Coordinates of C-alpha atoms and ligand atoms in Angstrom, one line a residue:
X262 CA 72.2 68.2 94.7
X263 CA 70.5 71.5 96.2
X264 CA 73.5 72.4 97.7
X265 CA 74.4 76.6 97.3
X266 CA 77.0 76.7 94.0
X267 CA 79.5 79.2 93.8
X268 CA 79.1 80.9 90.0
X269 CA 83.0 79.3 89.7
X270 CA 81.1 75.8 90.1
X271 CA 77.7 76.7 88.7
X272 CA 80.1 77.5 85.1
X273 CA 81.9 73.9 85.5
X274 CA 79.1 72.4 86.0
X275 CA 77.2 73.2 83.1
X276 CA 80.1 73.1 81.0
X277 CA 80.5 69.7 81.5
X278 CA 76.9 69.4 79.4
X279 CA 78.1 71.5 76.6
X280 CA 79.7 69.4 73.8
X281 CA 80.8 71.5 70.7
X282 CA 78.2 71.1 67.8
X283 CA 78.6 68.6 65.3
X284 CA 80.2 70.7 62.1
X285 CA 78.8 71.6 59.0
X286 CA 79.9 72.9 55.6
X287 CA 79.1 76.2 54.8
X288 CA 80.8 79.2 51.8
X289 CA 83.6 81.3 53.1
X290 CA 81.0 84.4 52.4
X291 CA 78.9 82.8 55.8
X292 CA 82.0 81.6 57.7
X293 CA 83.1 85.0 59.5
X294 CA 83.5 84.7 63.2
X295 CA 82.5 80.7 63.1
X296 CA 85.4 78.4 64.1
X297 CA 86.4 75.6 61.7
X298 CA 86.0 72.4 62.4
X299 CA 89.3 70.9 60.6
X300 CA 92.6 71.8 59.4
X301 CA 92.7 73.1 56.6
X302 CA 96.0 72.2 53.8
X303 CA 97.0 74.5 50.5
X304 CA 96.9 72.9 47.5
X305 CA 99.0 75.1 46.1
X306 CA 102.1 77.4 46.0
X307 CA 101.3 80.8 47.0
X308 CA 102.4 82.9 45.0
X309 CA 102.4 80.6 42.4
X310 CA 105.2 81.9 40.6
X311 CA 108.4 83.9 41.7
X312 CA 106.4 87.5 40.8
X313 CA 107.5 91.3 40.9
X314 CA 107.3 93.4 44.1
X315 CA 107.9 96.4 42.0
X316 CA 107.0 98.5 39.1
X317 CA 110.2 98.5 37.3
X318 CA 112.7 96.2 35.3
X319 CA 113.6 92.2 35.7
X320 CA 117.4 92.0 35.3
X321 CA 120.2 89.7 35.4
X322 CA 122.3 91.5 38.4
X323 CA 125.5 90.5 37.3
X324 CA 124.7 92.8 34.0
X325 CA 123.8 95.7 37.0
X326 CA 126.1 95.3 40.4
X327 CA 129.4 97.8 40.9
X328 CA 128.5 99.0 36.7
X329 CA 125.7 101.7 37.4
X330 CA 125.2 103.6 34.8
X331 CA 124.8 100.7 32.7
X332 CA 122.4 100.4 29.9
X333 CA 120.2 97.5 29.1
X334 CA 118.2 96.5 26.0
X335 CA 114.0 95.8 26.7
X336 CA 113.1 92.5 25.0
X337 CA 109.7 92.5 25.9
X338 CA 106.8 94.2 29.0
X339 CA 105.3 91.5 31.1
X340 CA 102.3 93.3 32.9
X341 CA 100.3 91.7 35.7
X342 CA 98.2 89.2 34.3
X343 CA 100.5 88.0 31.6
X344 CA 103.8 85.4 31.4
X345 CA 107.3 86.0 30.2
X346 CA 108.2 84.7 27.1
X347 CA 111.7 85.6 26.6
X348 CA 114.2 84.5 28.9
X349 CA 116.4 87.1 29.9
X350 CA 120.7 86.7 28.3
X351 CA 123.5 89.2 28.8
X352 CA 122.8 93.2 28.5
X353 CA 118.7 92.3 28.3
X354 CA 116.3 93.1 30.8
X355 CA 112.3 93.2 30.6
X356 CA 109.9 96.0 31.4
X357 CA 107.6 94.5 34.5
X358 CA 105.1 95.5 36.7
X359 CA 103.9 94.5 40.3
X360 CA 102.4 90.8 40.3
X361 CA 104.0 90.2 37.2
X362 CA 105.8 86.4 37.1
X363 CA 109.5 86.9 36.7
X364 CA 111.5 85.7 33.1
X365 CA 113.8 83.1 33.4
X366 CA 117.0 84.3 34.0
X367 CA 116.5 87.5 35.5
X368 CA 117.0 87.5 39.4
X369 CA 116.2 91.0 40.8
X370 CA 113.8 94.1 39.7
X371 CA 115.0 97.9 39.7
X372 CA 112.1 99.9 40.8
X373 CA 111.5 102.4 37.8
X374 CA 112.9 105.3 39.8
X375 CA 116.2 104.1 39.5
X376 CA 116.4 103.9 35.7
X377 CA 116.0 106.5 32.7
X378 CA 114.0 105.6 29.3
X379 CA 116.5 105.8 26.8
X380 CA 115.5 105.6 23.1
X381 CA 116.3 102.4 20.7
X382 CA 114.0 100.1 23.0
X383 CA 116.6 100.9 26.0
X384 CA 117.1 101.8 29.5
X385 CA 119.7 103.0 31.8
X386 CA 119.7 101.4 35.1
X387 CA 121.2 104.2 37.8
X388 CA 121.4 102.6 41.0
X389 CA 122.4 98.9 41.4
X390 CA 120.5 98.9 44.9
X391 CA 118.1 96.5 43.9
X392 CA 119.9 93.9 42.5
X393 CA 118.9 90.5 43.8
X394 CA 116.1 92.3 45.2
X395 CA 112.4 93.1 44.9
X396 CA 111.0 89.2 43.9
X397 CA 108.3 87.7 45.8
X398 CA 108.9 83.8 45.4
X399 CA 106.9 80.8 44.6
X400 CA 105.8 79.5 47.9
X401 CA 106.6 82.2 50.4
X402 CA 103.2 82.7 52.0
X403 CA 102.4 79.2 51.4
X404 CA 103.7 75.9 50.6
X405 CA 101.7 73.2 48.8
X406 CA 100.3 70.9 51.3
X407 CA 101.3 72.9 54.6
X408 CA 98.3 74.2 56.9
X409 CA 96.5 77.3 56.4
X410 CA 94.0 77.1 58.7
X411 CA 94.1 75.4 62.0
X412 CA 91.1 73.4 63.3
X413 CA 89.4 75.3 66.0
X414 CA 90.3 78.8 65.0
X415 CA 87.8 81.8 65.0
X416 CA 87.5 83.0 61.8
X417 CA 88.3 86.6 60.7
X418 CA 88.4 88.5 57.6
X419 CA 92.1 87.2 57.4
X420 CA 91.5 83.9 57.6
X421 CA 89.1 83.7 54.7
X422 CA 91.7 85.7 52.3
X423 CA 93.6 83.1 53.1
X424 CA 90.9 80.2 52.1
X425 CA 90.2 82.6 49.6
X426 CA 93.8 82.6 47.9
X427 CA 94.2 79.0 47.8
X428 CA 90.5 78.3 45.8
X429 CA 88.9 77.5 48.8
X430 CA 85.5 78.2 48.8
X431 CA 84.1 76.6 52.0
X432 CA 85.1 75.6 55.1
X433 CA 83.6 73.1 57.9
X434 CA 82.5 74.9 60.7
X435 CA 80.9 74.0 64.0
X436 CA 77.2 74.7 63.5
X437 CA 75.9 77.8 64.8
X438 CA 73.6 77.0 68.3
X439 CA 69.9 77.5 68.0
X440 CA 69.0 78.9 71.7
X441 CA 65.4 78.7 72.5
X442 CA 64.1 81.6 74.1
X443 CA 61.2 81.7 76.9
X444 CA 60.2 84.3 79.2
X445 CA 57.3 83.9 81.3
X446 CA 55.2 86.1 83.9
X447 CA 51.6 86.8 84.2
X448 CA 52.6 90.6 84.2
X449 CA 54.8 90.6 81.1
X450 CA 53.9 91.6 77.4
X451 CA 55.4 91.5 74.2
X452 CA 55.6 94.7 72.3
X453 CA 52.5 93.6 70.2
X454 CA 50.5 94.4 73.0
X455 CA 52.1 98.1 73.2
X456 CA 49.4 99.4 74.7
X457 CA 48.6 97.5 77.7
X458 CA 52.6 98.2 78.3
X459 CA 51.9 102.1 77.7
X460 CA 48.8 102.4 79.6
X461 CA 50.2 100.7 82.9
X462 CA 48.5 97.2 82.7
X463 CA 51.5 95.0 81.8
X464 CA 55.3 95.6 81.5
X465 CA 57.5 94.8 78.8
X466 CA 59.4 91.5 78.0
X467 CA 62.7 93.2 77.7
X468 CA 64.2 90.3 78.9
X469 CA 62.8 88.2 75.4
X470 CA 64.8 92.1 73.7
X471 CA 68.2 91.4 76.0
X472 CA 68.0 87.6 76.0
X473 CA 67.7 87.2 72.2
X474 CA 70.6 90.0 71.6
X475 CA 72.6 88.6 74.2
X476 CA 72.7 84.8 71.8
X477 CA 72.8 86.5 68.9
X478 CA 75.7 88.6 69.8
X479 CA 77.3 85.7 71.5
X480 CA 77.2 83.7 67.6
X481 CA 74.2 81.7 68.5
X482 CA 70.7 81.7 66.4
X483 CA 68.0 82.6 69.0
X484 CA 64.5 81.1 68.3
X485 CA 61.7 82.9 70.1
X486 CA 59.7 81.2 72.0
X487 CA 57.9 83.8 73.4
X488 CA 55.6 84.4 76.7
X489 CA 54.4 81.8 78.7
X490 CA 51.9 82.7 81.8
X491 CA 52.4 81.7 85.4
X492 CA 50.2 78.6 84.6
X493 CA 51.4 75.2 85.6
X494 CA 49.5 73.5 82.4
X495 CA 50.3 76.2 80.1
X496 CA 54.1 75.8 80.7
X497 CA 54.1 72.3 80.8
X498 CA 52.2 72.7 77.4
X499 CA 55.4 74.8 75.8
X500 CA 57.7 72.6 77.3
X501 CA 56.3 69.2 75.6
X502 CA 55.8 71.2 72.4
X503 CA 59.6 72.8 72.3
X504 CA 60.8 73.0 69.0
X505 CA 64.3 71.7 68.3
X506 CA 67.0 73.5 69.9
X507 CA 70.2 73.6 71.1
X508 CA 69.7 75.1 74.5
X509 CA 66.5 76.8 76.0
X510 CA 66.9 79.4 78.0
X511 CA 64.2 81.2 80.2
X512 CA 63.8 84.1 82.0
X513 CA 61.5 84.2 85.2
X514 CA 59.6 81.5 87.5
X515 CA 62.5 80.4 89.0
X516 CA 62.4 82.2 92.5
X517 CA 60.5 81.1 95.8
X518 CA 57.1 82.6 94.9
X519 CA 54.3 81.4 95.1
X520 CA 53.5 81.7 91.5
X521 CA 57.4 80.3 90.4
X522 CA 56.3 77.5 88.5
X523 CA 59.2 76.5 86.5
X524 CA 61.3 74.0 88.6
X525 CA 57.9 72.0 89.6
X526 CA 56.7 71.6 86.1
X527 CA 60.4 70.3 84.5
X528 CA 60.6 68.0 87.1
X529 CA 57.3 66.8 86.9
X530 CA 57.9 66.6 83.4
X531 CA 61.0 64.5 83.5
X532 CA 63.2 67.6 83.0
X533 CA 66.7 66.4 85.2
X534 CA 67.8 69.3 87.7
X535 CA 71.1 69.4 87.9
X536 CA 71.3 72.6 90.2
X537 CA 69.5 75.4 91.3
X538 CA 70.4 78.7 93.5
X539 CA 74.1 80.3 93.6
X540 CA 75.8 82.2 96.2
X541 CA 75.5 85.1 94.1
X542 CA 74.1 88.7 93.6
X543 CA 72.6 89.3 91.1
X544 CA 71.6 85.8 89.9
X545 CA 70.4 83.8 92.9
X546 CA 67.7 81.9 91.5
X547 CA 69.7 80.3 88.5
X548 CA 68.2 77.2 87.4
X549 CA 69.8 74.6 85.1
X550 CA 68.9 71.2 83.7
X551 CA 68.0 69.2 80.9
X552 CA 65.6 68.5 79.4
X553 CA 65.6 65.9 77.2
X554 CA 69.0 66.1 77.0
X555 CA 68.4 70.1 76.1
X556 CA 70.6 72.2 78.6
X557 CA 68.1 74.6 79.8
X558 CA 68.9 77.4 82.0
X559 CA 66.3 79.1 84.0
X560 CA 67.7 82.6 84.4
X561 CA 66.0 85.0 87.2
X562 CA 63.5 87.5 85.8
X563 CA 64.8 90.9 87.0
X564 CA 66.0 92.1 84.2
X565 CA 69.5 92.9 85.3
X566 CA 69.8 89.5 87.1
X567 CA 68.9 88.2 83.7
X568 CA 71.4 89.9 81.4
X569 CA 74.6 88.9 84.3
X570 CA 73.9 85.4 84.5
X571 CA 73.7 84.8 80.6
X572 CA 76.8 86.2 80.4
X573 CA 78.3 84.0 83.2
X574 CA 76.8 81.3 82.0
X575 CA 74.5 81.6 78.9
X576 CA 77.5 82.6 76.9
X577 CA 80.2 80.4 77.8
X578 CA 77.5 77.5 76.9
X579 CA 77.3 79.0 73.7
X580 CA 80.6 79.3 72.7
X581 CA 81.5 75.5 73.6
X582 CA 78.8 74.5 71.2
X583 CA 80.2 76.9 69.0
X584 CA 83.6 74.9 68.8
X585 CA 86.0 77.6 71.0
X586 CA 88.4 76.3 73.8
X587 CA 87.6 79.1 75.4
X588 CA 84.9 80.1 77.0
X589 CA 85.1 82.7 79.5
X590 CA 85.7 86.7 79.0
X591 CA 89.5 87.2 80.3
X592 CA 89.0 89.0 83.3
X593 CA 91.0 92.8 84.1
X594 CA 92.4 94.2 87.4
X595 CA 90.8 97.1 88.2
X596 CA 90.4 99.5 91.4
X597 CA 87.6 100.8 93.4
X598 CA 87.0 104.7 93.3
X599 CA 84.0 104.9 96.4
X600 CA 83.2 103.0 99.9
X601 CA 81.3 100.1 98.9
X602 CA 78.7 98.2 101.4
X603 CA 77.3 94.9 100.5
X604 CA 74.3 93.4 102.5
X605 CA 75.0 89.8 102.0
X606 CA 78.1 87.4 101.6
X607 CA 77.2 86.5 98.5
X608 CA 79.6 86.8 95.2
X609 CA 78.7 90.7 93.7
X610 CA 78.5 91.2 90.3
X611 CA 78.3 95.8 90.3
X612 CA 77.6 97.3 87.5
X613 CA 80.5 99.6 86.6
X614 CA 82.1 101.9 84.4
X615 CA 85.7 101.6 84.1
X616 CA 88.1 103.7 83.2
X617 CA 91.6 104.0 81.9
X618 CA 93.8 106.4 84.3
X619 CA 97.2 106.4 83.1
X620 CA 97.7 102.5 82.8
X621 CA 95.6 101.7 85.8
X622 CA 91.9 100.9 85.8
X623 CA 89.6 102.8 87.7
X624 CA 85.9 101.6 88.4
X625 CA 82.8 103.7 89.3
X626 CA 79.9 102.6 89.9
X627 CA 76.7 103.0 87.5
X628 CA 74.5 103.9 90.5
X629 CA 71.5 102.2 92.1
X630 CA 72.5 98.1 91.4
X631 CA 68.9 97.4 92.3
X632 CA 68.7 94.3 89.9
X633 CA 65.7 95.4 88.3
X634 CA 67.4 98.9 87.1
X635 CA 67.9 97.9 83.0
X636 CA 69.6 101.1 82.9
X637 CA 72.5 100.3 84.9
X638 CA 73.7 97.7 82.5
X639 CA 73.5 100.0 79.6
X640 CA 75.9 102.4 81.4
X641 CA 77.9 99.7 82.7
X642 CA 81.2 98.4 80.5
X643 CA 82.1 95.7 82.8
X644 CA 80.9 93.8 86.1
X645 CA 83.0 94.0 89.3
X646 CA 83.4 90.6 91.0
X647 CA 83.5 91.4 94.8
X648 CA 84.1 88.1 96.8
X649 CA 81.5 86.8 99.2
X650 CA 84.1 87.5 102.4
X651 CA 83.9 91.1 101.4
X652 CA 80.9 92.7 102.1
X653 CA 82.5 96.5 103.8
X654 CA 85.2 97.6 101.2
X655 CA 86.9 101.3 101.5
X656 CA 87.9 102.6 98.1
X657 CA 90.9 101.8 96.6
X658 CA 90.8 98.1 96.7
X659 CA 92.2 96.2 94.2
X660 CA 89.3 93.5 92.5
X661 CA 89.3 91.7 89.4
X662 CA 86.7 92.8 86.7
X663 CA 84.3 91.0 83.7
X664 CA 84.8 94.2 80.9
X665 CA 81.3 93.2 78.8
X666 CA 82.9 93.8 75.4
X667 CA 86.2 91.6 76.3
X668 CA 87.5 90.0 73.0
X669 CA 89.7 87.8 75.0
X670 CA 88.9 84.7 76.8
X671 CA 90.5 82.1 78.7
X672 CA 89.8 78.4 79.6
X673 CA 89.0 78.4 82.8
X674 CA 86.5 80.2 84.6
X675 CA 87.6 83.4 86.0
X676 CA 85.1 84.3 88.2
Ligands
AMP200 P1 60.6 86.4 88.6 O1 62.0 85.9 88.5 O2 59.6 85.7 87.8 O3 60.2 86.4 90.1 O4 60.6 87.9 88.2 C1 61.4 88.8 88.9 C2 61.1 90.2 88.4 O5 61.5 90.3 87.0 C3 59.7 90.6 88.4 O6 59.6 92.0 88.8 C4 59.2 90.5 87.0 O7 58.2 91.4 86.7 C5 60.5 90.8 86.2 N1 60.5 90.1 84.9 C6 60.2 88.8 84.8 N2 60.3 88.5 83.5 C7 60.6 89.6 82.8 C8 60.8 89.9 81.4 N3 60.6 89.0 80.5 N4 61.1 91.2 81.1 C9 61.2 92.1 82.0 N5 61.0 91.9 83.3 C10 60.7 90.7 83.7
MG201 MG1 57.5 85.8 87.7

């Protein structure tokens, strides 16, 4: 069970705890970027009526084709919003405007540019291109009773015009994951205690700050749980006391120290460890378990090592329970730009920058990957995956890259 994990295995292992969310029913208006939970059939035509394309005139085109100029009498105007009441006969034609259902017997629109206003309620037609043209008909987005909306799709603005347009006006949806959120260390603070940060006494939980981002981002609901000390009791208090959740997630007291609490206690607890340690940089000390049939996953403290592992394997987690089929960030090809020197065979994770040069993608580093420098993740647009058998790498190597704002993901993990 203690056995070293690559972060290929680590990811297929807890995936195999993730189940999607059971679904719930919520408006269109809160459905955006959720993924629906069934298919979803029209009960309707759309359009519901064979309707104008154009601003213009609904004629019979046998009264129109090869006989330009020919002129037509109006028998009525048919805006949008109103229905035909005249059918159209030989030499008639009706005054209609985009939207507007067609009258019977007509079978083509000529756009107004085409025609001249003649007086005595009649108009010339110019041009017979248009004849047999310019209707929209009943049916041609969608038929009654086919599939608008496939189960398991992300929704997008699209998707809910098209609930929208067939009267739909909610949808099932996988429920959104509530991801509890612990960080713990003696030496940490919440910004309520600013001062003890600003005066040098403690330092800032950014990790609660990235943590919660990071799940909200990822379409999850984080619920703080806040600061817990480096206190045996203590945690084992917040554990028993855990408010319902979907997945706790915690940052620190995971390592070898001598004040690393976190394993000890959950296992003490009854918490099940189902791994702990990977054979990578950053993100060693990875921790994950359940807990009372919670996944929890103990995420190193430095605050770098923290953001990289929830996105290898925080996120992922989330968007299972979320409902997607996939879960991983596609990953890009991209090339190195410097010598690079590694001091372990572990799998690296760099912080880079990378950039678009003529087709090919170039990646620089941010700098310093100390994994407690924050700031090289906010230069960073993607993290370099450098394979533990390469620790001495000239520049201009070809590796495969994790680009942190990736919209497209894949099945399998990729790293
Ligand atoms: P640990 O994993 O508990 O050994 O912590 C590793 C490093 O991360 C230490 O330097 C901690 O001070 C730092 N650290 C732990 N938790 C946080 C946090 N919530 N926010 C910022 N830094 C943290
Ligand atoms: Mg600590």
């Amino acid at each position: 069970m203690r056995t070293l994990l690559t972060s290929t295995d680590a990811a297929r292992t807890i995936l195999e705890s993730i189940r999607p969310l059971p679904s719930e029913t919520v408006p269109i208006t809160a459905a955006l970027g959720m993924v629906s939970a069934s298919d979803v059939t029209s009960p309707i035509d759309l359009p519901h009526w064979d309707n104008s394309a154009m601003d213009g005139y609904a004629v019979r085109s046998e009264d129109v084709r090869g006989r330009c100029p020919v002129d037509l009498q109006i028998v009525e105007q048919i805006h949008a919003g109103a229905f035909p009441e005249v059918p159209l006969s030989g030499g008639q034609c009706a005054r209609i405007f985009t939207g507007a259902p067609i009258p019977e017997g007509s079978d083509g629109v000529i756009r107004q540019e085409d025609t001249t206003v003649l007086p005595d309620g009649k108009v010339q037609v110019n041009d017979d291109r248009d004849s047999e043209r310019n209707i929209r008909f009943r049916g041609e987005d969608i038929r009654l009773g086919t599939t608008v909306l496939k189960r398991g799709t992300e929704l997008q603005p699209a998707h809910i015009g098209a609930l929208a347009s067939v009267a739909r006006d909610q949808i099932a949806v996988y429920r959104r994951p509530r991801v509890a959120i612990m960080a713990s260390g003696d030496e940490i603070a919440d910004l309520s205690e600013k001062s003890a940060i600003l005066e040098g006494r403690k330092i800032a939980s950014s990790n609660s700050y990235t943590m919660s981002s990071m799940a909200r981002q990822a379409g999850a609901e984080p619920v703080e749980l806040g600061i817990v000390p480096d206190d045996p009791a203590l945690l084992g208090e917040k554990l028993l006391g855990l408010p319902p959740a979907d997945m706790l997630v915690s940052s620190g007291g995971v390592s070898v120290g001598d004040h690393d609490y976190f394993r000890r206690v959950f296992e003490e607890l009854g918490g099940e460890m189902k791994f702990w340690r990977l054979r990578t940089r950053p993100g060693a000390p990875v921790a994950f378990g359940l807990w009372r049939g919670v996944p929890w996953l103990g995420l190193p403290g430095n605050p770098v090592s923290t953001m990289v592992t929830f996105e290898l394997f925080v996120r992922p987690a989330i968007r299972v329970m979320l409902g997607h089929s996939t879960p991983f960030r596609k990953t890009v090809k991209a090339r190195t730009t410097e010598p690079i020197t590694l001091q372990a065979p572990l799998r690296h994770f760099l912080r880079v920058v990378l950039e678009d040069h003529g087709g090919e993608l170039l990646a620089k580093l941010t700098g310093p990957q100390g994994s407690g420098i924050l700031t090289s993740m906010a230069t960073a647009n993607a993290l370099l995956i450098v394979p533990e058998d390469k620790q001495e790498l000239p520049g201009g190597v070809e590796l495969s890259a994790i680009r942190l704002n990736e919209v497209d993901h894949v099945n399998d993990v990729p790293y």
